Short mmCIF file of C-alpha atoms in Angstrom, two decimals:
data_model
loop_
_atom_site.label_atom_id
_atom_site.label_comp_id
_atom_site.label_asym_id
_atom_site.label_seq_id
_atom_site.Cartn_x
_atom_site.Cartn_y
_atom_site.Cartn_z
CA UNK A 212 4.36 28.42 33.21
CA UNK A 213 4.64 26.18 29.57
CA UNK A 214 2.47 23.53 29.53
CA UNK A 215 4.14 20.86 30.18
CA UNK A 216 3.32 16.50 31.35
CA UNK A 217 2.66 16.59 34.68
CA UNK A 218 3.90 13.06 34.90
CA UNK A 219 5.32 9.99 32.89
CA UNK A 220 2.84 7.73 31.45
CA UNK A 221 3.47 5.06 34.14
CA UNK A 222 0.75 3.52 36.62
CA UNK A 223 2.44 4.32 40.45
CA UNK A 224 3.20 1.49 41.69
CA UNK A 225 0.24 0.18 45.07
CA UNK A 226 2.17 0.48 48.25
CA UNK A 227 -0.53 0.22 50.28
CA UNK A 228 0.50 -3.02 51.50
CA UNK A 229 4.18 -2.92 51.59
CA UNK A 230 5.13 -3.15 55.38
CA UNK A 231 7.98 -0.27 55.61
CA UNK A 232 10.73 -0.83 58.24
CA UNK A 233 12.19 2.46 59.68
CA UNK A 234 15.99 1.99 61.13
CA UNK A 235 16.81 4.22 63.34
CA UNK A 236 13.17 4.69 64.21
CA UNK A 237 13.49 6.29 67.50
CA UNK A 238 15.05 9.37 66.68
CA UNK A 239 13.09 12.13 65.47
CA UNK A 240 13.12 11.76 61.64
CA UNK A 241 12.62 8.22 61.77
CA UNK A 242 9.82 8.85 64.54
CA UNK A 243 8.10 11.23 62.21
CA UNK A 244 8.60 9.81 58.95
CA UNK A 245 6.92 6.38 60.73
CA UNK A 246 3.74 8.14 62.71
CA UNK A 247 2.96 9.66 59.45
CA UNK A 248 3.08 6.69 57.06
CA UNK A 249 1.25 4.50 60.02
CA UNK A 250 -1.59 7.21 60.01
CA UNK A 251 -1.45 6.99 56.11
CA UNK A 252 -2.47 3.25 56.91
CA UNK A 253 1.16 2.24 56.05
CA UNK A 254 2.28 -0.86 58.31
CA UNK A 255 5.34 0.12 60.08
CA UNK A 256 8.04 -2.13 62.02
CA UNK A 257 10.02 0.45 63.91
CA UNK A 258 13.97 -0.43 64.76
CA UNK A 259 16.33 0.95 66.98
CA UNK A 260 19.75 -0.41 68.26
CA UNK A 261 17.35 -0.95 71.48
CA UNK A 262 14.64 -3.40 70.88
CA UNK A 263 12.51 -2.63 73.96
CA UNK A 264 13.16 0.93 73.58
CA UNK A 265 11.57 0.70 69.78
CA UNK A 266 8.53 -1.08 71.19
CA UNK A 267 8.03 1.23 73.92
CA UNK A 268 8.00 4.52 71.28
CA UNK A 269 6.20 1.43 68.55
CA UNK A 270 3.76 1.58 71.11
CA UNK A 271 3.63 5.62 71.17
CA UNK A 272 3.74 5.75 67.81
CA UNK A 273 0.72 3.91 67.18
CA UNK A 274 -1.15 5.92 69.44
CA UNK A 275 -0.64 9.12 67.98
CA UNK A 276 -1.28 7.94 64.20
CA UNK A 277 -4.39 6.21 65.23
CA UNK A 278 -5.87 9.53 67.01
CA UNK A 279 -4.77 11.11 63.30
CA UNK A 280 -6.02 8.84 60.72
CA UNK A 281 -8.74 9.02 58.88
CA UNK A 282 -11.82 6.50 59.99
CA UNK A 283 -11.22 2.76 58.58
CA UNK A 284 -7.65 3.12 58.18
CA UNK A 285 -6.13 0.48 60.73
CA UNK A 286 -2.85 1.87 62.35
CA UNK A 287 -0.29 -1.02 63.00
CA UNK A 288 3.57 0.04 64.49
CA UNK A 289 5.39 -2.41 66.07
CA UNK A 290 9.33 -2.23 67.27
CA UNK A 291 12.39 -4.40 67.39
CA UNK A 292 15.96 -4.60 66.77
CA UNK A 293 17.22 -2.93 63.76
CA UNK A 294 18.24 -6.53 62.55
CA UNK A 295 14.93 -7.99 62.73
CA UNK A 296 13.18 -4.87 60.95
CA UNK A 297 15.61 -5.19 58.06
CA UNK A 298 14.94 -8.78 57.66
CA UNK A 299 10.88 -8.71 58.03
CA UNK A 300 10.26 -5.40 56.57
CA UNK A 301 9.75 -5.41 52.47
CA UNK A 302 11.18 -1.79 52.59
CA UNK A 303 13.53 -0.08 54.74
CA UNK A 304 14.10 3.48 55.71
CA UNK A 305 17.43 4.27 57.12
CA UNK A 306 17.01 6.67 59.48
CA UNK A 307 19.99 6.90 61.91
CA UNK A 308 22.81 9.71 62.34
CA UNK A 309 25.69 9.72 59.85
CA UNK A 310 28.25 8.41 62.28
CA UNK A 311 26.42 5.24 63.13
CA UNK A 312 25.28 4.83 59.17
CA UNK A 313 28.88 2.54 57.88
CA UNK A 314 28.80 0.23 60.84
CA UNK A 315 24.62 -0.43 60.78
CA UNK A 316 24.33 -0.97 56.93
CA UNK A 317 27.71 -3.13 57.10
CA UNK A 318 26.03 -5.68 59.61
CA UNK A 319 22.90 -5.82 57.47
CA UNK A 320 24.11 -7.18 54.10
CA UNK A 321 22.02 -10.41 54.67
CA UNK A 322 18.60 -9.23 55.70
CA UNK A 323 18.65 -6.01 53.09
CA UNK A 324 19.49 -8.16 50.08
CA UNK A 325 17.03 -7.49 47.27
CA UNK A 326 15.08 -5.14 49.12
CA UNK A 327 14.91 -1.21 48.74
CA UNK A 328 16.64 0.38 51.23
CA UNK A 329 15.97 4.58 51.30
CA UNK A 330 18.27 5.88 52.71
CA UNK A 331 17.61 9.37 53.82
CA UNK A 332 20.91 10.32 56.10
CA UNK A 333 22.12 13.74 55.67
CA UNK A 334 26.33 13.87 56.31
CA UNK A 335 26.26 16.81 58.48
CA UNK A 336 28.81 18.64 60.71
CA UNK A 337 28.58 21.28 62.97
CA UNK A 338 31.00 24.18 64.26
CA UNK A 339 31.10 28.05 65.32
CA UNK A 340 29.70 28.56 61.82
CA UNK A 341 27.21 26.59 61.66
CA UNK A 342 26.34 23.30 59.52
CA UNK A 343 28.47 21.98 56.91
CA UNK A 344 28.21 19.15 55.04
CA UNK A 345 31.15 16.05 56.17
CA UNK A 346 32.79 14.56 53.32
CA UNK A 347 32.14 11.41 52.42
CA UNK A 348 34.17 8.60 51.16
CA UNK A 349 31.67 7.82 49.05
CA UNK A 350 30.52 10.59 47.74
CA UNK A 351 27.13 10.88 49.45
CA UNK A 352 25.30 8.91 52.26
CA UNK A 353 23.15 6.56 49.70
CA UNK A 354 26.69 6.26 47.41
CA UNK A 355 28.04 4.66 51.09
CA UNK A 356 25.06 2.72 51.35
CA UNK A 357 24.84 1.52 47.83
CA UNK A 358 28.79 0.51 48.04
CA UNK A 359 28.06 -1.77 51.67
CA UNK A 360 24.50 -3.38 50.06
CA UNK A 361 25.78 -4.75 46.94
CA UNK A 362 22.23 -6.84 46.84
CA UNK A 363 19.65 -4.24 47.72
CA UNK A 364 18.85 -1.56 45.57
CA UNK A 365 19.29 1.87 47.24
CA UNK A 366 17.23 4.91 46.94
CA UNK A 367 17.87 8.41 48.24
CA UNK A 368 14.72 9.96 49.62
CA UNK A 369 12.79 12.09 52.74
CA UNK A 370 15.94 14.07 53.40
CA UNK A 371 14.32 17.72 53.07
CA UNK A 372 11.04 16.90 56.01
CA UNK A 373 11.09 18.44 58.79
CA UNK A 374 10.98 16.09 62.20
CA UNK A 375 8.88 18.67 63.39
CA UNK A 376 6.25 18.91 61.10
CA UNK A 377 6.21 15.18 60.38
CA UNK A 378 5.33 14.67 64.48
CA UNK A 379 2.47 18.00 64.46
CA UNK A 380 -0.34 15.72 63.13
CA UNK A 381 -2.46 18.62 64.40
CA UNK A 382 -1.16 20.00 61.02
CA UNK A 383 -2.97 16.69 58.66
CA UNK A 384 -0.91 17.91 55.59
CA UNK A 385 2.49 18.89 54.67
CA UNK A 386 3.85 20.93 52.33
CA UNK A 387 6.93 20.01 50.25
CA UNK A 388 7.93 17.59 48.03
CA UNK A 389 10.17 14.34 48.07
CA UNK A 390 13.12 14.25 46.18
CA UNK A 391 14.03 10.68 45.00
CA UNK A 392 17.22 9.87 43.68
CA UNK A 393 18.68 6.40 42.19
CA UNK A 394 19.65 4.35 39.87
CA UNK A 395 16.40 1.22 39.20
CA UNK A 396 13.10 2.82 37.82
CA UNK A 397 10.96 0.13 40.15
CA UNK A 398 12.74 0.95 43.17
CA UNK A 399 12.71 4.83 42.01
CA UNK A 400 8.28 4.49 41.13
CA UNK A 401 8.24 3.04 44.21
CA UNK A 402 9.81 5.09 46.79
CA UNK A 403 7.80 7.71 44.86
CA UNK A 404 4.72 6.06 45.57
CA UNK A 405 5.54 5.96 49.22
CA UNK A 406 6.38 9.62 49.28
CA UNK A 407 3.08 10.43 47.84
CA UNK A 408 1.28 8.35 50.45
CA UNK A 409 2.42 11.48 52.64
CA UNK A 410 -0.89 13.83 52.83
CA UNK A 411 0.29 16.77 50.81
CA UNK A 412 3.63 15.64 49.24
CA UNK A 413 4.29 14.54 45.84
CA UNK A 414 7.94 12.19 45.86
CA UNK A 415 9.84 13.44 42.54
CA UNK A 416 12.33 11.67 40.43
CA UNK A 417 15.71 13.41 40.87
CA UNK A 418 18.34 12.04 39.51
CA UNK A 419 20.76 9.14 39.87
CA UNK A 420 22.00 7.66 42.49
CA UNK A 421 25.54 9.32 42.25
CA UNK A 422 23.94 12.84 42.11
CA UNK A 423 22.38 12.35 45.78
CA UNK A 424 25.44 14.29 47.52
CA UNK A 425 23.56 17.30 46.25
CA UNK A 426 19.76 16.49 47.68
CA UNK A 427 21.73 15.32 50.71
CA UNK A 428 23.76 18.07 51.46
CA UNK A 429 20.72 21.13 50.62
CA UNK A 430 19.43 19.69 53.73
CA UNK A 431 22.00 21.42 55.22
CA UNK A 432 20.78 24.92 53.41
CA UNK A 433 17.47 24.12 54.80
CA UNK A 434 18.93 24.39 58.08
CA UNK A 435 20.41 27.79 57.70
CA UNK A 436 17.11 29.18 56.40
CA UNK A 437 15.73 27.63 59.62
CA UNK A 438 17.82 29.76 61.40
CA UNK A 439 17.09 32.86 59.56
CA UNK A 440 13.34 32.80 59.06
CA UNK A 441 12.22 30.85 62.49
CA UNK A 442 11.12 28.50 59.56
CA UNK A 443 10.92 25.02 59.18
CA UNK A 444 11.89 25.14 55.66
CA UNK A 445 10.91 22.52 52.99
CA UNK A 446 11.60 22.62 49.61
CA UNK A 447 8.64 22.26 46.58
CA UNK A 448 9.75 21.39 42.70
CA UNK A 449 8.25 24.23 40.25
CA UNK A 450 7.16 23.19 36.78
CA UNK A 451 6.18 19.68 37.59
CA UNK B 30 2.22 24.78 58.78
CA UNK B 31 3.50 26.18 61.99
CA UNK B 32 3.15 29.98 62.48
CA UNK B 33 6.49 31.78 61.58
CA UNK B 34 8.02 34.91 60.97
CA UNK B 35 8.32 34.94 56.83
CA UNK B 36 11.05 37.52 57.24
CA UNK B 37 13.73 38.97 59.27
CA UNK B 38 12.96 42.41 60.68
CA UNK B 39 15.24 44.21 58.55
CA UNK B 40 14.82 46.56 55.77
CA UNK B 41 15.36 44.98 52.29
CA UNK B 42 17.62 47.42 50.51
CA UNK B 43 16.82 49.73 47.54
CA UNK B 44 18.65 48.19 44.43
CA UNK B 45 16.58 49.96 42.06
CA UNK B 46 19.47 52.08 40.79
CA UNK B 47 21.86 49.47 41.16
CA UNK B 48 23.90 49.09 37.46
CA UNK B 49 24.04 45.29 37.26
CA UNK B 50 26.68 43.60 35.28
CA UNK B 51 26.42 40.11 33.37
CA UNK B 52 29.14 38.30 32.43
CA UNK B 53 28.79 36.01 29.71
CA UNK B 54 25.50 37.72 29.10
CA UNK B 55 25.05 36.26 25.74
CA UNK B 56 25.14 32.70 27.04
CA UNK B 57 21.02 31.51 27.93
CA UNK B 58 21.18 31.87 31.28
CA UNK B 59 22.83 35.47 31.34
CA UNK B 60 21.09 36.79 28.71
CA UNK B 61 17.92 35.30 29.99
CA UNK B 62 18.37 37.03 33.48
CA UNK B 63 19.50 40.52 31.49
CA UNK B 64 16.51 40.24 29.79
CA UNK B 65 14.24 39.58 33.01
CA UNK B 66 16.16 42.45 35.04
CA UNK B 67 16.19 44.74 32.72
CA UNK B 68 12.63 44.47 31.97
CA UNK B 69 11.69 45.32 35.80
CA UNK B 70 13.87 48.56 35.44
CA UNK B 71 17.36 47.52 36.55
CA UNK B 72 19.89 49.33 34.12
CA UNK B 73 21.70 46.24 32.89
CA UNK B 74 25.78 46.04 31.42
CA UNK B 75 25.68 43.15 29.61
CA UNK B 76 29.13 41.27 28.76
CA UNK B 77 30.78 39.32 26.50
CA UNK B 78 34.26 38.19 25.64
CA UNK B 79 33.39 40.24 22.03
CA UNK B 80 31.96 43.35 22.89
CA UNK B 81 30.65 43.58 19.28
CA UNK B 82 28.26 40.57 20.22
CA UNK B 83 27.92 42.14 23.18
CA UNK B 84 26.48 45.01 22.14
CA UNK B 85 24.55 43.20 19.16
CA UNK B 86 22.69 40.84 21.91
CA UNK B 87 22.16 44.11 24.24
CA UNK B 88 20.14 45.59 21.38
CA UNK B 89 18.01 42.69 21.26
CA UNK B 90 17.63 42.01 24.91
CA UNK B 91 16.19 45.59 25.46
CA UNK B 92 14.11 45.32 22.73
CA UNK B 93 12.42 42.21 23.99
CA UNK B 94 12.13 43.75 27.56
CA UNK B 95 10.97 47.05 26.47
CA UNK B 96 8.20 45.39 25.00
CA UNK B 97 7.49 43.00 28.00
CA UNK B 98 7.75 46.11 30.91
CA UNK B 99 5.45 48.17 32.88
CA UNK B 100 4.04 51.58 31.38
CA UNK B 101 6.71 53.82 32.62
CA UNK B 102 9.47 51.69 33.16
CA UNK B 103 12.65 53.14 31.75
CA UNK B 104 14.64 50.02 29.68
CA UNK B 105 18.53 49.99 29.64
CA UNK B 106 20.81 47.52 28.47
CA UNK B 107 24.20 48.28 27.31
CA UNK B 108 26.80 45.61 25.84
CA UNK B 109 30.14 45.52 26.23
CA UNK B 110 33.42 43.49 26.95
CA UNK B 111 33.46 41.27 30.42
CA UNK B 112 36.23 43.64 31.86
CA UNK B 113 34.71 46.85 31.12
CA UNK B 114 31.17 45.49 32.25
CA UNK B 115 33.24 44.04 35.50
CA UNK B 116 34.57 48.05 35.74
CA UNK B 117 31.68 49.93 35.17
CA UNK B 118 28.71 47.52 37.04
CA UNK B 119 27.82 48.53 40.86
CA UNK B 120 27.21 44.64 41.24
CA UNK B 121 28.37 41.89 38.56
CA UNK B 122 26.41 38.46 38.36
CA UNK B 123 29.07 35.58 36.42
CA UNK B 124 26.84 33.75 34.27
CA UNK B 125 29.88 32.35 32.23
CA UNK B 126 30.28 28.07 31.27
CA UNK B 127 32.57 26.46 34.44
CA UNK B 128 35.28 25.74 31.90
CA UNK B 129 36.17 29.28 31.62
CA UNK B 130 34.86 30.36 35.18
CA UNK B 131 38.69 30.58 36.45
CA UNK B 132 40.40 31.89 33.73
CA UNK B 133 37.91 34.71 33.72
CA UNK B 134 37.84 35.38 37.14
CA UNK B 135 41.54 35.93 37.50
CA UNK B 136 41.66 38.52 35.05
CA UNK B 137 39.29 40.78 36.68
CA UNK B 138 40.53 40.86 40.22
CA UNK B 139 41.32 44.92 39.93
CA UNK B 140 37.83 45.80 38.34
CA UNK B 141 35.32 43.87 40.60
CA UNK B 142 37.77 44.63 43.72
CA UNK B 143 35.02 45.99 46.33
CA UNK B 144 32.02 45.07 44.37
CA UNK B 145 29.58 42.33 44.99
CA UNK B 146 29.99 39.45 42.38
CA UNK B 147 27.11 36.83 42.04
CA UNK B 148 28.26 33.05 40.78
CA UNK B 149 25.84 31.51 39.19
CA UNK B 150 27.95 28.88 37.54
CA UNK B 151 26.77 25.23 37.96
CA UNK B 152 30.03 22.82 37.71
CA UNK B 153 28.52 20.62 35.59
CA UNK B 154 29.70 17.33 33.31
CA UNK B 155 27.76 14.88 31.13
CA UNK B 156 28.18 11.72 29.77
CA UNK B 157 26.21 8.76 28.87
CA UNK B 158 24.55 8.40 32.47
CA UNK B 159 23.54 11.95 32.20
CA UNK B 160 25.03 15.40 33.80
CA UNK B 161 27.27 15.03 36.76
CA UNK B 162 28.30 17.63 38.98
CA UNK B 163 32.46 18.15 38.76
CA UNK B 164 35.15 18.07 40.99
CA UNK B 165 36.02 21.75 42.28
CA UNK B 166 38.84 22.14 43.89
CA UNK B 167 37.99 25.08 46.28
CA UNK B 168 34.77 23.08 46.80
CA UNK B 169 32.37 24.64 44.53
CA UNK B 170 31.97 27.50 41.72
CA UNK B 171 31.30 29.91 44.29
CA UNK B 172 34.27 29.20 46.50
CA UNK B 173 36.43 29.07 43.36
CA UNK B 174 35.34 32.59 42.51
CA UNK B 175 35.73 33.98 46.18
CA UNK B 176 39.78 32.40 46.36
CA UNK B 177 40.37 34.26 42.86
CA UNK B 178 38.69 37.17 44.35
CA UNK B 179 39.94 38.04 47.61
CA UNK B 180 38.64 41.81 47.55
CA UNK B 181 35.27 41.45 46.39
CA UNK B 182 31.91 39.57 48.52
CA UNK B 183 31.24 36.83 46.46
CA UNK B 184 27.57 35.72 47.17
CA UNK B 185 26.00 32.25 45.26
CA UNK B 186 22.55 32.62 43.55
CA UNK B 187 20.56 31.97 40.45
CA UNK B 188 21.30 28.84 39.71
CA UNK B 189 18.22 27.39 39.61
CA UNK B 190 16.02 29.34 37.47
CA UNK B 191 15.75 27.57 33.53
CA UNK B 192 17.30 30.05 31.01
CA UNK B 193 13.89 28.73 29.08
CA UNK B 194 11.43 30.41 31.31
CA UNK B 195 13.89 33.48 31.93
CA UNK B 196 13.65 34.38 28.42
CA UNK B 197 9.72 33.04 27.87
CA UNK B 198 8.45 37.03 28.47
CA UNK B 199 5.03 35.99 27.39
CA UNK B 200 4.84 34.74 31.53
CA UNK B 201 5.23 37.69 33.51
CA UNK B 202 5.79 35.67 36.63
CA UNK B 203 8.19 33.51 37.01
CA UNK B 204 7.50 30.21 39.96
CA UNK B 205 10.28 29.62 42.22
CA UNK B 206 12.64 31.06 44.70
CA UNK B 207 16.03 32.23 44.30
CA UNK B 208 18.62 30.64 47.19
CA UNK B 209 21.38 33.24 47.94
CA UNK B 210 24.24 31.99 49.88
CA UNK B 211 27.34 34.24 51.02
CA UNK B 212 29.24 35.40 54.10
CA UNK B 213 28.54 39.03 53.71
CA UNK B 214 25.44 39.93 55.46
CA UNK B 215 24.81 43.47 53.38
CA UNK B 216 25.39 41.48 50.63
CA UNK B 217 23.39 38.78 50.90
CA UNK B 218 20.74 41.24 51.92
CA UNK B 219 21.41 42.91 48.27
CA UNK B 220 21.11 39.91 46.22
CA UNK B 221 17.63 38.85 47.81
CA UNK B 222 16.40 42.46 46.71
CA UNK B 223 17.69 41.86 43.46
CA UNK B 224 16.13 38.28 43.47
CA UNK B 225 13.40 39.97 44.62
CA UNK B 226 13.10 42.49 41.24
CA UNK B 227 12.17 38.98 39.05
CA UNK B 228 8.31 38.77 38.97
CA UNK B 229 6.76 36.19 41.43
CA UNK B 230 10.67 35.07 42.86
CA UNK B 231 12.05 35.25 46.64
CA UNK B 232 15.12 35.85 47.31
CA UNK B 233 16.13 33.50 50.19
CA UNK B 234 19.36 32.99 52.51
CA UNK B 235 20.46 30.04 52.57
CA UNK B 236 23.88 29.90 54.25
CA UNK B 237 27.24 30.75 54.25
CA UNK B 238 29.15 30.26 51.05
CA UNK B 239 30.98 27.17 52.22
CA UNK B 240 27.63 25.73 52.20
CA UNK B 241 27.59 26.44 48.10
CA UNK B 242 28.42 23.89 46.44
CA UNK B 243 24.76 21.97 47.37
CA UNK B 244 22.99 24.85 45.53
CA UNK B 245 25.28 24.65 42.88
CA UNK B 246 24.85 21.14 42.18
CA UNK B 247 21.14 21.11 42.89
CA UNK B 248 20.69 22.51 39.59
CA UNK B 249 21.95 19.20 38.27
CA UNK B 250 19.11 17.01 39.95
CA UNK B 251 17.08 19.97 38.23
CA UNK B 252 18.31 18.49 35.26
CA UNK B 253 16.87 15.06 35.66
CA UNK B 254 13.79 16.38 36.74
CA UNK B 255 13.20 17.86 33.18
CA UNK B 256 13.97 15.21 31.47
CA UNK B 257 11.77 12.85 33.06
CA UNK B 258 8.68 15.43 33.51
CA UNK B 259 9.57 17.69 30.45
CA UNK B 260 9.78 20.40 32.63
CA UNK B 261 11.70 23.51 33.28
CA UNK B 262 12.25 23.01 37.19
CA UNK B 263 12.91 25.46 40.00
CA UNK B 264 12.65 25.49 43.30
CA UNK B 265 10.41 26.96 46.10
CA UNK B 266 11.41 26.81 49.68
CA UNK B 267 8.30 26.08 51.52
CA UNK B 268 6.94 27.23 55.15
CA UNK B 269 9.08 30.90 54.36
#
């Protein structure tokens, strides 16, 4: 194609320390998106509604990442209540179903203040037809969130990953990238940083925060190209 | 990845004698996919509200893609008004500005009655923060187009390919993939062929046309990606 930057002139941002909290961690993109960035070396505090329930797949978790990562990296997962992951974590990952996504983020003003919270919740219906995207109050999932965390800033991010592929670590590397939407550049280069921590994926700056309804709702796409090619689609950015 | 099937067992049509209209083919992003199309051998109607610039830009767009296509391959591009393009074309892609998607539409209900019509119109706004995606009623471009034209298949597609590269001939191959979305299996099936007839690009289903309006706006996150990577940005769906 042209020749073009591959990249702004800007250092990424180390993560390697940042201990990421996943809510919503037991279900399977939370699951996946945590056993990958624990075998990546990330340390990962794993919530659910259910605190002994999130130790007892914490516990799983940590078993599969440390029979994936690479020698030297040191695997640590540990569970709790969704509560206490947003309030120890330095990151958080919101990982639940749409319908429980108001009512979590609205009891978690406190703890999430001035941290990044990614939200990566795809508002998704289904009938005879197939998926369809729910309308939002909002405008979009991370629009929601942003509205109930006045304090934290919000980032869009790890919508288009399969829960599939994240959990095959017989598979080391995935292909796709991370589309990361919102509206601070550190939060943004950081999320980013996080996606690329992700053997295989590069996370890509896409936008503001109000155009998320888009990267949200092409998850839904992905799902009807699922269905049609026995695929578990992903989605790569050209040019970049 | 995972071992799939890359494509349905079905046949992809023969379009190579399809007449293909564009509407608002002098605009970038029609005349950039005239240009493509016609210079892999599709006989090419290209429209215009003037059908003097019509024919004036047809002159030049099979000039460039005569000199761009295979030994052998026979180069037509004809110019014309919108509703005598929208009469005479076996399938018409509208490659027109939103503001006049409508208006343009609902004049030409008679001539593209039966025929497949491709939207590739992006509802797009900008301001200070940037482009927006707008407020459809029907719920996106496509929709729009398929409640103004009850007796045609309306199918979504081509959105996402950068009038820049379409018209860059010195790159035989484009990278990305084209997402088609529509209700009409047959023509669904079309449009991937046709996608198909751009050097190095897919053609992939990816829903019913309700499910439009995430495509549409996609190209809007596109956007930002160029302008933070100076890029032209497309898309490939991965693990298809």
């Amino acid at each position: 194609m042209t020749t073009t930057q591959s990249a702004p002139a800007r250092p990424a941002p180390d993560v390697s320390r940042l201990v990421v909290g996943v809510l919503g961690g037991t279900g399977p993109q939370g699951r996946g998106l945590a056993v990958r960035l624990a075998a990546a070396g990330q340390r990962v505090l794993l919530g659910s509604r259910d605190a002994e329930r999130a130790s007892a797949v914490a516990g799983e978790v940590a078993e599969r990442a440390g029979g994936a990562a690479a020698p030297g990296v040191e695997v640590s997962v540990t569970g709790g209540g969704n509560a206490d992951v947003a309030g120890a974590a330095d990151l958080v990952i919101v990982a639940v179903p749409y319908d429980g996504h108001a009512e979590l983020l609205a009891g978690l003003v406190e703890p999430l203040a001035g941290k990044v919270v990614v939200d990566c919740v795809v508002p998704m219906g289904w009938d005879e037809k197939g998926a369809y995207v729910l309308a939002v109050p909002e405008g979009s999932a991370a629009l929601q969130a942003a509205a109930l965390l006045p304090d934290s800033h919000v980032v869009g991010a790890f919508h288009h990953l399969s829960a599939r592929l994240l959990e095959d670590l017989s598979h080391p590397e995935m292909d796709g990238d991370v589309m990361v939407v919102g509206d601070d550049r550190a939060s943004t280069d950081l999320v980013q940083a996080l996606a690329g921590r992700l053997p295989g994926m590069r996370g890509i700056y896409a936008g503001r925060l109000r155009n998320a309804a888009a990267v949200e709702a092409l998850t839904i796409n992905l799902v009807s190209v699922n269905r049609r090619y026995k695929a578990h689609a992903g989605v790569r950015i050209t040019d970049v």
